[in-house]
Amino acid sequence: MSDEVKFDWHRQDRTGIPEVVFAEGKTVGQIVSILDGAAERNRSLLITRLSPELCHVVRQQVEAGFDYDEMSRTAIFGAPERSSADPAQIGSVGIVCAGSSDLAVAREAQRSLDYFGVHNALHADVGVAGLWRLLDIADDLKQHSVLIAVAGMEGALFSVVAGLVPGLVIAVPTSVGYGVATGGQAALTSALASCAPGIVCVNIDNGFGAAAAARKVLLNGAIG
Amino acid sequence: MSDEVKFDWHRQDRTGIPEVVFAEGKTVGQIVSILDGAAERNRSLLITRLSPELCHVVRQQVEAGFDYDEMSRTAIFGAPERSSADPAQIGSVGIVCAGSSDLAVAREAQRSLDYFGVHNALHADVGVAGLWRLLDIADDLKQHSVLIAVAGMEGALFSVVAGLVPGLVIAVPTSVGYGVATGGQAALTSALASCAPGIVCVNIDNGFGAAAAARKVLLNGAIG
Amino acid sequence: MSDEVKFDWHRQDRTGIPEVVFAEGKTVGQIVSILDGAAERNRSLLITRLSPELCHVVRQQVEAGFDYDEMSRTAIFGAPERSSADPAQIGSVGIVCAGSSDLAVAREAQRSLDYFGVHNALHADVGVAGLWRLLDIADDLKQHSVLIAVAGMEGALFSVVAGLVPGLVIAVPTSVGYGVATGGQAALTSALASCAPGIVCVNIDNGFGAAAAARKVLLNGAIG
Amino acid sequence: MSDEVKFDWHRQDRTGIPEVVFAEGKTVGQIVSILDGAAERNRSLLITRLSPELCHVVRQQVEAGFDYDEMSRTAIFGAPERSSADPAQIGSVGIVCAGSSDLAVAREAQRSLDYFGVHNALHADVGVAGLWRLLDIADDLKQHSVLIAVAGMEGALFSVVAGLVPGLVIAVPTSVGYGVATGGQAALTSALASCAPGIVCVNIDNGFGAAAAARKVLLNGAIG
Amino acid sequence: MSDEVKFDWHRQDRTGIPEVVFAEGKTVGQIVSILDGAAERNRSLLITRLSPELCHVVRQQVEAGFDYDEMSRTAIFGAPERSSADPAQIGSVGIVCAGSSDLAVAREAQRSLDYFGVHNALHADVGVAGLWRLLDIADDLKQHSVLIAVAGMEGALFSVVAGLVPGLVIAVPTSVGYGVATGGQAALTSALASCAPGIVCVNIDNGFGAAAAARKVLLNGAIG
Amino acid sequence: MSDEVKFDWHRQDRTGIPEVVFAEGKTVGQIVSILDGAAERNRSLLITRLSPELCHVVRQQVEAGFDYDEMSRTAIFGAPERSSADPAQIGSVGIVCAGSSDLAVAREAQRSLDYFGVHNALHADVGVAGLWRLLDIADDLKQHSVLIAVAGMEGALFSVVAGLVPGLVIAVPTSVGYGVATGGQAALTSALASCAPGIVCVNIDNGFGAAAAARKVLLNGAIG
Amino acid sequence: MSDEVKFDWHRQDRTGIPEVVFAEGKTVGQIVSILDGAAERNRSLLITRLSPELCHVVRQQVEAGFDYDEMSRTAIFGAPERSSADPAQIGSVGIVCAGSSDLAVAREAQRSLDYFGVHNALHADVGVAGLWRLLDIADDLKQHSVLIAVAGMEGALFSVVAGLVPGLVIAVPTSVGYGVATGGQAALTSALASCAPGIVCVNIDNGFGAAAAARKVLLNGAIG
Amino acid sequence: MSDEVKFDWHRQDRTGIPEVVFAEGKTVGQIVSILDGAAERNRSLLITRLSPELCHVVRQQVEAGFDYDEMSRTAIFGAPERSSADPAQIGSVGIVCAGSSDLAVAREAQRSLDYFGVHNALHADVGVAGLWRLLDIADDLKQHSVLIAVAGMEGALFSVVAGLVPGLVIAVPTSVGYGVATGGQAALTSALASCAPGIVCVNIDNGFGAAAAARKVLLNGAIG
């Protein structure tokens, strides 16, 4: 493994979340070097922000295969991690997604939860402009310990969901939008300024971060 | 009337909206000079952004009395304007207001509509964190030709209202809020980025502007 | 129709504006799925932000033809919607456009109005630097119930038009411009900060939104 | 209770967090009206952002006393709420605070947790410029299910804490700072951009919001 | 004269504009020290941004009197400067001002021109929302070599004036405005983004800077 | 000529500056239509922001040739305009340019002045980090009635030049720079905030605007 | 000493810079508690951002006297620290200050250097609009190992100084300025974007930070 | 050498740092002209921001070879400069780099130090989310006179390093990051707002600037 990368193989022991590989900005050599390290240690790995082009090149240079999902740009190398906790007891995560354009980010959250071995359910295209879509699934949403709400544009979904359910709402603003919504700033400020208590927020497009936080909530501070 | 002020006494003939006096930044002398001009012409006037302190001083220097409302900081001088159109026929305006802190701006809109002789009804404290408050009045809201929605913080109210009613929704973001909501930017971007079609927006805290636009909608381009 | 998309087929009944398809960020599969749903229900549809490239691919996958306009990047699928109201009675919409570079957005507004069955007239290239161009058409502009003003750069057009006409002015800032005008922020703040009462504003480049709002004004809160 | 305020007495049943009174921007009359409503219903209440001056005036107009803390500007009216869950079983919350200037916000979080009946411990003045202060208490921090980290200036505390502990880290950026840190933006972006997974964030200075979220985590989606 | 201040007594010889005293942020001692230096050298001086309170204190500490104008917060010490050029030959400056709230800045420009011995005429309250006010004086405006246009809010005045006259238009955005216009940013971007060629711009509220530039234009690069 | 474009053929009579064609954002058809109009009227034209690619296509569709300069992306169609004023009498313009990367913008200013028939001299690469480069040409710079200073990055050149010369300094910030200088904002604020009086500013990269303003200065308000 | 404050008495041993007390945002009790701790340990202390009002109250509650400077709002408690290094050998620091309004920040740097026992010389009011003021002292400036340059407004001073001297230039942008320079952003971006190599920058108004960095430079990584 | 470029061959004599060639935005002709000038004078040169594509073209047009490093996009032409000072005596520079994506900028700093003949050591991938990576090398870091810390995202590395070592810390924020970290603003504000004294900062991605400053520190104001 090259000197350029000091992979944090012990992060899971320390913080309960295994280090993952954020592929954007990394060279092929750096990614391959990490995957080789994982193979040596017989460890599984989650890779995020892996473009189809980069995935194609990486696949040719590592021996072991991996499971790639193009919409979310995630790859799971090896068997998904298995929490020592019983999934049935620790609760589950609901994911709601405002528009079909936000699906890529919602899927990144879902794939990360899958990798963590956390039960989850994704409801797509339930923006507040058609409130009935959200009210229809309200009873289901109340069953989850944590809700991950994914929305771009004006992000009104965050406040409405948080007013309906008892679980913690983790808002993931997305960079979907144009004009004043460009880059996700409008959705981000909606999440932070929401007057519904019990909402917390992660960086724009950070589906993985929301999943990692959700896992910590379910494990309640115990190392899984 | 001093040379400093060229009041646009003919604006109503041209655009259907009488010029009003925006008091902030004007000297007492300038305001008194305009009021004297109105008295000479036997015209009524609406004054906005008139602080209690300034109001007190102005009152001592003009002969005729006026009706002052402290919450909205508006004064109506002379009899409210009467539209030539029949209010019953042209429809009415509903005003919804997210938090009790937004009331001052909502009242500025209401007082302006009162001055214009436009029927209206104000519903306060119907933020989306308690969605039932809004759903309870949805049938009433559908009766109005225009809805003025007033909200600070994250401004989720705009999108939810626009998804429920057939009338045009005029969003008035307010400067109520702290942190990322300071000054009203979060609510403003929520209004502009809303994915519910049929929302239009005015400047932050501009209750009067929303009322003036609502009046134009009711008169449908005819000069009232 | 895939699970990814929950199309709001009843939006028109509820709000008077049929849901439209915002193509940007959607996959070909999602768009085709919606069009198939429309064909099944024998419904017409408006698609906005449909790039020529995406249009080409979609056309190959749906049976029924549609009417595509490249400048505005809009497609009308099926017969344009017909309002139950009599167009002659409900008034018309004037569109003014500051520069020839703003035409794409102005055309999006016009195509949307066409789809809604609303009478309209478009005046291009009437920026305020040559004020005579605007004054020449002032009498025509006064005939419309609503004016949609489309401008990038510094957006001075909004204030000047609003000072001339009795109808509501819906400002559409465009992302046309460079330096401080990059992305449309300068035009947007001009629209919102205008001292001419009776201006309302939509998001940058949102020609469709302006048309949807204009339609609501003409129908005056009734469901068309 | 006046028409201006529609208090959401049922929010706790719905979302697990009782509505609280955000005093900033409310009039004395509005606050007194809510307190009277609470007394009638025999309910306790938490009031945040209550300035000493406003507190003084309110105290003179309500019969029942309340417990006021000047540093955090919070008042607890009636007996603190008691969760139906056993505090010993649901875990506890650690609060870490970077500088002594951030204490007011940290105390708002602590007082809110006290009101919710949640066990907590506050460690003040443990900024990363003297890393030993934080390492000294690391073992203690690992015992808590949730960490609330409060920091202004550059907010480096968030990342360092999240790299050390297994619990969820809720970052509360504060408006403490000058120059580029004015208003809390630098700390906010540090929280959101942190490369340590498992951090979530609330609005600047929102100590109450962090406490409300922490309570949801401990109750794990059950209504307390 | 104290060591703290190194006054540039030779600036006029070098650049054609005498140094002036910007009072904001200076101590009384620093201002008095400069005035004493001027008295010693038998020089006149222009002081800008001198608040009434500071003016009062300074007046008590300097022997010679000075001419103070409260609206523009300017003081002229000694006889106004006399250009060696014949004012009749070098042309004159027209000042137009959008709202009565912008008058303070317009007057700073006018007082500076008076101090420079430059002919000028000020037209107040000619905002574009009442275009007739501007068209009425268009012929007069065309007589001036330079136009100084002073406007806050959306600053549409700059473009309209520049489309009407042959002289150079110097735009002075003012900090008059609220919401998106707070601090003058909206007017500033309007000036810079204007599509009317021949507009140049100075800093927000910089009436003196516009006057200094105007003087340079009239002297056409010669030292006056 | 198509309906899309209303060219302002009389702008020069009104404002002293002929309308020019800003090619960015225009279609080939729109540009060709304007050129055909110019040919019909036997008028010359300046085209700015014409990319080499667009130039190539346009050239194939218009009969008359034109003089294209790739660095500045300007084309002059027909003979350059000839001012009625005697160039020798009205003075000249000096152009100074901070870095070699700013040359494209400086050349746009120079080409525009050439088209206007105004004498000018361009000094490239005279940034203040090597102050001797600027001091070496100071005497030459003092001979010009107007200085156009072109700089990106931190834009310190504007203040230094304005402290050295008697002529008006027109600052043209450029979008050259990275990090905090991205897009030209750092240079723009340097120009506007300069403490050297007699600087005015145009939009980022607006070399043509600076030339148009310079021409107005030389003609001193007379129509050339 | 109260639990609220964990003073870092060992910072000097670790980093070479003793911890100082940043008074802004601290309560009187917190400051007094730190001073008492210093008295107990027989340590000296530097306090920055101590307003005259706060100073007055603190003085009444601590036994030992301290040396307070109102312009810089700094207090030195006990004898200034004495570096173990020989000041004559480690070099000295020159401070240049653009305008008389920037003096408060320059003095904070100077007082901090005095406290550190570092030789220094302050040159006030040497802005670049009068370049001769700077060139006059250039030979002196070249003698210093480090230059601290303090400037608000457009901050052109940083680039000009860095082009003249061999020592490291530490730029301190100040919040002096109005319009686009409000809060110091224009000066800050000038420092960061400067094209003169060898400039580094600290936060706006951070005179102490510049002094602390300068001391590190002189000690060259050794603990003084 | 063309007139477009006035290379500052004497900068080293004046400021101790030789001028380098910033390739971005320069034409091939300009770069070749400078290299030819260097060859004529028998001087070595450092070129930064030279893309592989541009490098390829330049190489074909200059006779002498040069040493190109693709990761850092730097080229060294001729023998690296040799300081007259003894490297062993003047100390060395440590470079720490938060993530593998920041390596390009860290390498630009390293290559510049190599060119200057300054001893240095680079530690990659030592972000604070895995604090042990940094603590492991703390003793080594304390040996260096200057630390260059390179980080994108939230930039917490700057504060942590500065709290551990006695040397000056030069922070280089990088443009690595997404969402609120886009472009490097979050890391930049972290560096400037850090509460650890002794940090200074350069522009985003400016590895060369940090190296130039570090060299000045080592030479302590003497010209090397």
PDB file of N, CA and C in Angstrom, chain C residues 35-80:
ATOM      1  N   LEU C  35     -44.716   9.509 -19.415  1.00  0.00           N
ATOM      2  CA  LEU C  35     -45.439   9.663 -20.682  1.00  0.00           C
ATOM      3  C   LEU C  35     -46.361   8.472 -20.931  1.00  0.00           C
ATOM      4  N   ASP C  36     -45.886   7.293 -20.589  1.00  0.00           N
ATOM      5  CA  ASP C  36     -46.744   6.112 -20.751  1.00  0.00           C
ATOM      6  C   ASP C  36     -47.971   6.225 -19.858  1.00  0.00           C
ATOM      7  N   GLY C  37     -47.747   6.716 -18.630  1.00  0.00           N
ATOM      8  CA  GLY C  37     -48.877   6.925 -17.723  1.00  0.00           C
ATOM      9  C   GLY C  37     -49.884   7.912 -18.294  1.00  0.00           C
ATOM     10  N   ALA C  38     -49.367   8.966 -18.940  1.00  0.00           N
ATOM     11  CA  ALA C  38     -50.261   9.958 -19.535  1.00  0.00           C
ATOM     12  C   ALA C  38     -51.046   9.349 -20.679  1.00  0.00           C
ATOM     13  N   ALA C  39     -50.366   8.535 -21.507  1.00  0.00           N
ATOM     14  CA  ALA C  39     -51.039   7.907 -22.637  1.00  0.00           C
ATOM     15  C   ALA C  39     -52.161   6.987 -22.149  1.00  0.00           C
ATOM     16  N   GLU C  40     -51.856   6.214 -21.131  1.00  0.00           N
ATOM     17  CA  GLU C  40     -52.864   5.326 -20.536  1.00  0.00           C
ATOM     18  C   GLU C  40     -54.108   6.075 -20.090  1.00  0.00           C
ATOM     19  N   ARG C  41     -53.858   7.222 -19.436  1.00  0.00           N
ATOM     20  CA  ARG C  41     -54.967   8.016 -18.898  1.00  0.00           C
ATOM     21  C   ARG C  41     -55.562   8.962 -19.943  1.00  0.00           C
ATOM     22  N   ASN C  42     -55.003   8.955 -21.149  1.00  0.00           N
ATOM     23  CA  ASN C  42     -55.457   9.863 -22.200  1.00  0.00           C
ATOM     24  C   ASN C  42     -55.330  11.320 -21.774  1.00  0.00           C
ATOM     25  N   ARG C  43     -54.203  11.627 -21.156  1.00  0.00           N
ATOM     26  CA  ARG C  43     -53.948  12.973 -20.679  1.00  0.00           C
ATOM     27  C   ARG C  43     -52.866  13.629 -21.510  1.00  0.00           C
ATOM     28  N   SER C  44     -52.920  14.939 -21.625  1.00  0.00           N
ATOM     29  CA  SER C  44     -51.827  15.674 -22.261  1.00  0.00           C
ATOM     30  C   SER C  44     -50.827  16.082 -21.188  1.00  0.00           C
ATOM     31  N   LEU C  45     -49.621  16.466 -21.607  1.00  0.00           N
ATOM     32  CA  LEU C  45     -48.552  16.797 -20.652  1.00  0.00           C
ATOM     33  C   LEU C  45     -47.639  17.887 -21.227  1.00  0.00           C
ATOM     34  N   LEU C  46     -47.128  18.715 -20.328  1.00  0.00           N
ATOM     35  CA  LEU C  46     -46.084  19.672 -20.706  1.00  0.00           C
ATOM     36  C   LEU C  46     -44.776  19.209 -20.070  1.00  0.00           C
ATOM     37  N   ILE C  47     -43.720  19.159 -20.871  1.00  0.00           N
ATOM     38  CA  ILE C  47     -42.390  18.820 -20.360  1.00  0.00           C
ATOM     39  C   ILE C  47     -41.494  20.045 -20.509  1.00  0.00           C
ATOM     40  N   THR C  48     -40.818  20.450 -19.442  1.00  0.00           N
ATOM     41  CA  THR C  48     -39.898  21.583 -19.525  1.00  0.00           C
ATOM     42  C   THR C  48     -38.467  21.117 -19.306  1.00  0.00           C
ATOM     43  N   ARG C  49     -37.512  21.987 -19.668  1.00  0.00           N
ATOM     44  CA  ARG C  49     -36.081  21.696 -19.528  1.00  0.00           C
ATOM     45  C   ARG C  49     -35.689  20.367 -20.176  1.00  0.00           C
ATOM     46  N   LEU C  50     -36.239  20.115 -21.323  1.00  0.00           N
ATOM     47  CA  LEU C  50     -35.919  18.893 -22.053  1.00  0.00           C
ATOM     48  C   LEU C  50     -34.872  19.234 -23.111  1.00  0.00           C
ATOM     49  N   SER C  51     -33.653  18.797 -22.911  1.00  0.00           N
ATOM     50  CA  SER C  51     -32.584  19.121 -23.851  1.00  0.00           C
ATOM     51  C   SER C  51     -32.834  18.405 -25.171  1.00  0.00           C
ATOM     52  N   PRO C  52     -32.314  18.945 -26.287  1.00  0.00           N
ATOM     53  CA  PRO C  52     -32.481  18.284 -27.582  1.00  0.00           C
ATOM     54  C   PRO C  52     -31.978  16.843 -27.543  1.00  0.00           C
ATOM     55  N   GLU C  53     -30.881  16.610 -26.828  1.00  0.00           N
ATOM     56  CA  GLU C  53     -30.308  15.266 -26.796  1.00  0.00           C
ATOM     57  C   GLU C  53     -31.282  14.296 -26.095  1.00  0.00           C
ATOM     58  N   LEU C  54     -31.787  14.726 -24.951  1.00  0.00           N
ATOM     59  CA  LEU C  54     -32.698  13.875 -24.196  1.00  0.00           C
ATOM     60  C   LEU C  54     -33.986  13.670 -24.995  1.00  0.00           C
ATOM     61  N   CYS C  55     -34.448  14.731 -25.631  1.00  0.00           N
ATOM     62  CA  CYS C  55     -35.669  14.663 -26.443  1.00  0.00           C
ATOM     63  C   CYS C  55     -35.537  13.574 -27.504  1.00  0.00           C
ATOM     64  N   HIS C  56     -34.368  13.561 -28.136  1.00  0.00           N
ATOM     65  CA  HIS C  56     -34.127  12.608 -29.205  1.00  0.00           C
ATOM     66  C   HIS C  56     -34.279  11.164 -28.701  1.00  0.00           C
ATOM     67  N   VAL C  57     -33.709  10.900 -27.545  1.00  0.00           N
ATOM     68  CA  VAL C  57     -33.756   9.547 -26.991  1.00  0.00           C
ATOM     69  C   VAL C  57     -35.183   9.177 -26.569  1.00  0.00           C
ATOM     70  N   VAL C  58     -35.849  10.125 -25.917  1.00  0.00           N
ATOM     71  CA  VAL C  58     -37.209   9.858 -25.445  1.00  0.00           C
ATOM     72  C   VAL C  58     -38.136   9.545 -26.623  1.00  0.00           C
ATOM     73  N   ARG C  59     -37.988  10.345 -27.672  1.00  0.00           N
ATOM     74  CA  ARG C  59     -38.858  10.183 -28.836  1.00  0.00           C
ATOM     75  C   ARG C  59     -38.806   8.756 -29.383  1.00  0.00           C
ATOM     76  N   GLN C  60     -37.624   8.137 -29.265  1.00  0.00           N
ATOM     77  CA  GLN C  60     -37.486   6.786 -29.794  1.00  0.00           C
ATOM     78  C   GLN C  60     -38.175   5.742 -28.928  1.00  0.00           C
ATOM     79  N   GLN C  61     -38.510   6.105 -27.700  1.00  0.00           N
ATOM     80  CA  GLN C  61     -39.048   5.104 -26.780  1.00  0.00           C
ATOM     81  C   GLN C  61     -40.540   5.270 -26.486  1.00  0.00           C
ATOM     82  N   VAL C  62     -41.142   6.324 -26.973  1.00  0.00           N
ATOM     83  CA  VAL C  62     -42.592   6.452 -26.768  1.00  0.00           C
ATOM     84  C   VAL C  62     -43.287   6.417 -28.117  1.00  0.00           C
ATOM     85  N   GLU C  63     -44.472   5.836 -28.116  1.00  0.00           N
ATOM     86  CA  GLU C  63     -45.177   5.619 -29.370  1.00  0.00           C
ATOM     87  C   GLU C  63     -45.749   6.925 -29.943  1.00  0.00           C
ATOM     88  N   ALA C  64     -46.486   7.629 -29.067  1.00  0.00           N
ATOM     89  CA  ALA C  64     -47.154   8.846 -29.513  1.00  0.00           C
ATOM     90  C   ALA C  64     -46.127   9.941 -29.779  1.00  0.00           C
ATOM     91  N   GLY C  65     -46.385  10.810 -30.713  1.00  0.00           N
ATOM     92  CA  GLY C  65     -45.491  11.918 -31.020  1.00  0.00           C
ATOM     93  C   GLY C  65     -45.713  13.056 -30.051  1.00  0.00           C
ATOM     94  N   PHE C  66     -44.844  14.061 -30.097  1.00  0.00           N
ATOM     95  CA  PHE C  66     -45.068  15.277 -29.307  1.00  0.00           C
ATOM     96  C   PHE C  66     -44.437  16.456 -30.016  1.00  0.00           C
ATOM     97  N   ASP C  67     -44.860  17.617 -29.625  1.00  0.00           N
ATOM     98  CA  ASP C  67     -44.439  18.853 -30.276  1.00  0.00           C
ATOM     99  C   ASP C  67     -43.299  19.476 -29.472  1.00  0.00           C
ATOM    100  N   TYR C  68     -42.084  19.500 -30.047  1.00  0.00           N
ATOM    101  CA  TYR C  68     -40.908  19.968 -29.313  1.00  0.00           C
ATOM    102  C   TYR C  68     -40.436  21.306 -29.860  1.00  0.00           C
ATOM    103  N   ASP C  69     -40.092  22.236 -28.957  1.00  0.00           N
ATOM    104  CA  ASP C  69     -39.548  23.532 -29.349  1.00  0.00           C
ATOM    105  C   ASP C  69     -38.151  23.659 -28.766  1.00  0.00           C
ATOM    106  N   GLU C  70     -37.145  23.735 -29.653  1.00  0.00           N
ATOM    107  CA  GLU C  70     -35.772  23.658 -29.172  1.00  0.00           C
ATOM    108  C   GLU C  70     -35.342  24.878 -28.365  1.00  0.00           C
ATOM    109  N   MET C  71     -35.732  26.078 -28.833  1.00  0.00           N
ATOM    110  CA  MET C  71     -35.285  27.282 -28.122  1.00  0.00           C
ATOM    111  C   MET C  71     -35.718  27.258 -26.647  1.00  0.00           C
ATOM    112  N   SER C  72     -36.964  26.888 -26.410  1.00  0.00           N
ATOM    113  CA  SER C  72     -37.474  26.885 -25.028  1.00  0.00           C
ATOM    114  C   SER C  72     -37.267  25.546 -24.337  1.00  0.00           C
ATOM    115  N   ARG C  73     -36.803  24.562 -25.057  1.00  0.00           N
ATOM    116  CA  ARG C  73     -36.610  23.208 -24.530  1.00  0.00           C
ATOM    117  C   ARG C  73     -37.888  22.643 -23.897  1.00  0.00           C
ATOM    118  N   THR C  74     -39.025  22.917 -24.510  1.00  0.00           N
ATOM    119  CA  THR C  74     -40.300  22.395 -24.005  1.00  0.00           C
ATOM    120  C   THR C  74     -40.917  21.434 -25.009  1.00  0.00           C
ATOM    121  N   ALA C  75     -41.645  20.447 -24.473  1.00  0.00           N
ATOM    122  CA  ALA C  75     -42.390  19.529 -25.337  1.00  0.00           C
ATOM    123  C   ALA C  75     -43.835  19.481 -24.870  1.00  0.00           C
ATOM    124  N   ILE C  76     -44.757  19.475 -25.810  1.00  0.00           N
ATOM    125  CA  ILE C  76     -46.170  19.330 -25.468  1.00  0.00           C
ATOM    126  C   ILE C  76     -46.627  17.991 -26.025  1.00  0.00           C
ATOM    127  N   PHE C  77     -47.096  17.185 -25.134  1.00  0.00           N
ATOM    128  CA  PHE C  77     -47.496  15.821 -25.448  1.00  0.00           C
ATOM    129  C   PHE C  77     -49.021  15.784 -25.422  1.00  0.00           C
ATOM    130  N   GLY C  78     -49.626  15.379 -26.525  1.00  0.00           N
ATOM    131  CA  GLY C  78     -51.094  15.402 -26.605  1.00  0.00           C
ATOM    132  C   GLY C  78     -51.563  16.818 -26.905  1.00  0.00           C
ATOM    133  N   ALA C  79     -52.886  16.985 -26.955  1.00  0.00           N
ATOM    134  CA  ALA C  79     -53.456  18.299 -27.255  1.00  0.00           C
ATOM    135  C   ALA C  79     -53.271  19.214 -26.059  1.00  0.00           C
ATOM    136  N   PRO C  80     -52.922  20.498 -26.315  1.00  0.00           N
ATOM    137  CA  PRO C  80     -52.825  21.425 -25.198  1.00  0.00           C
ATOM    138  C   PRO C  80     -54.109  21.389 -24.382  1.00  0.00           C
TER     139      PRO C  80
END
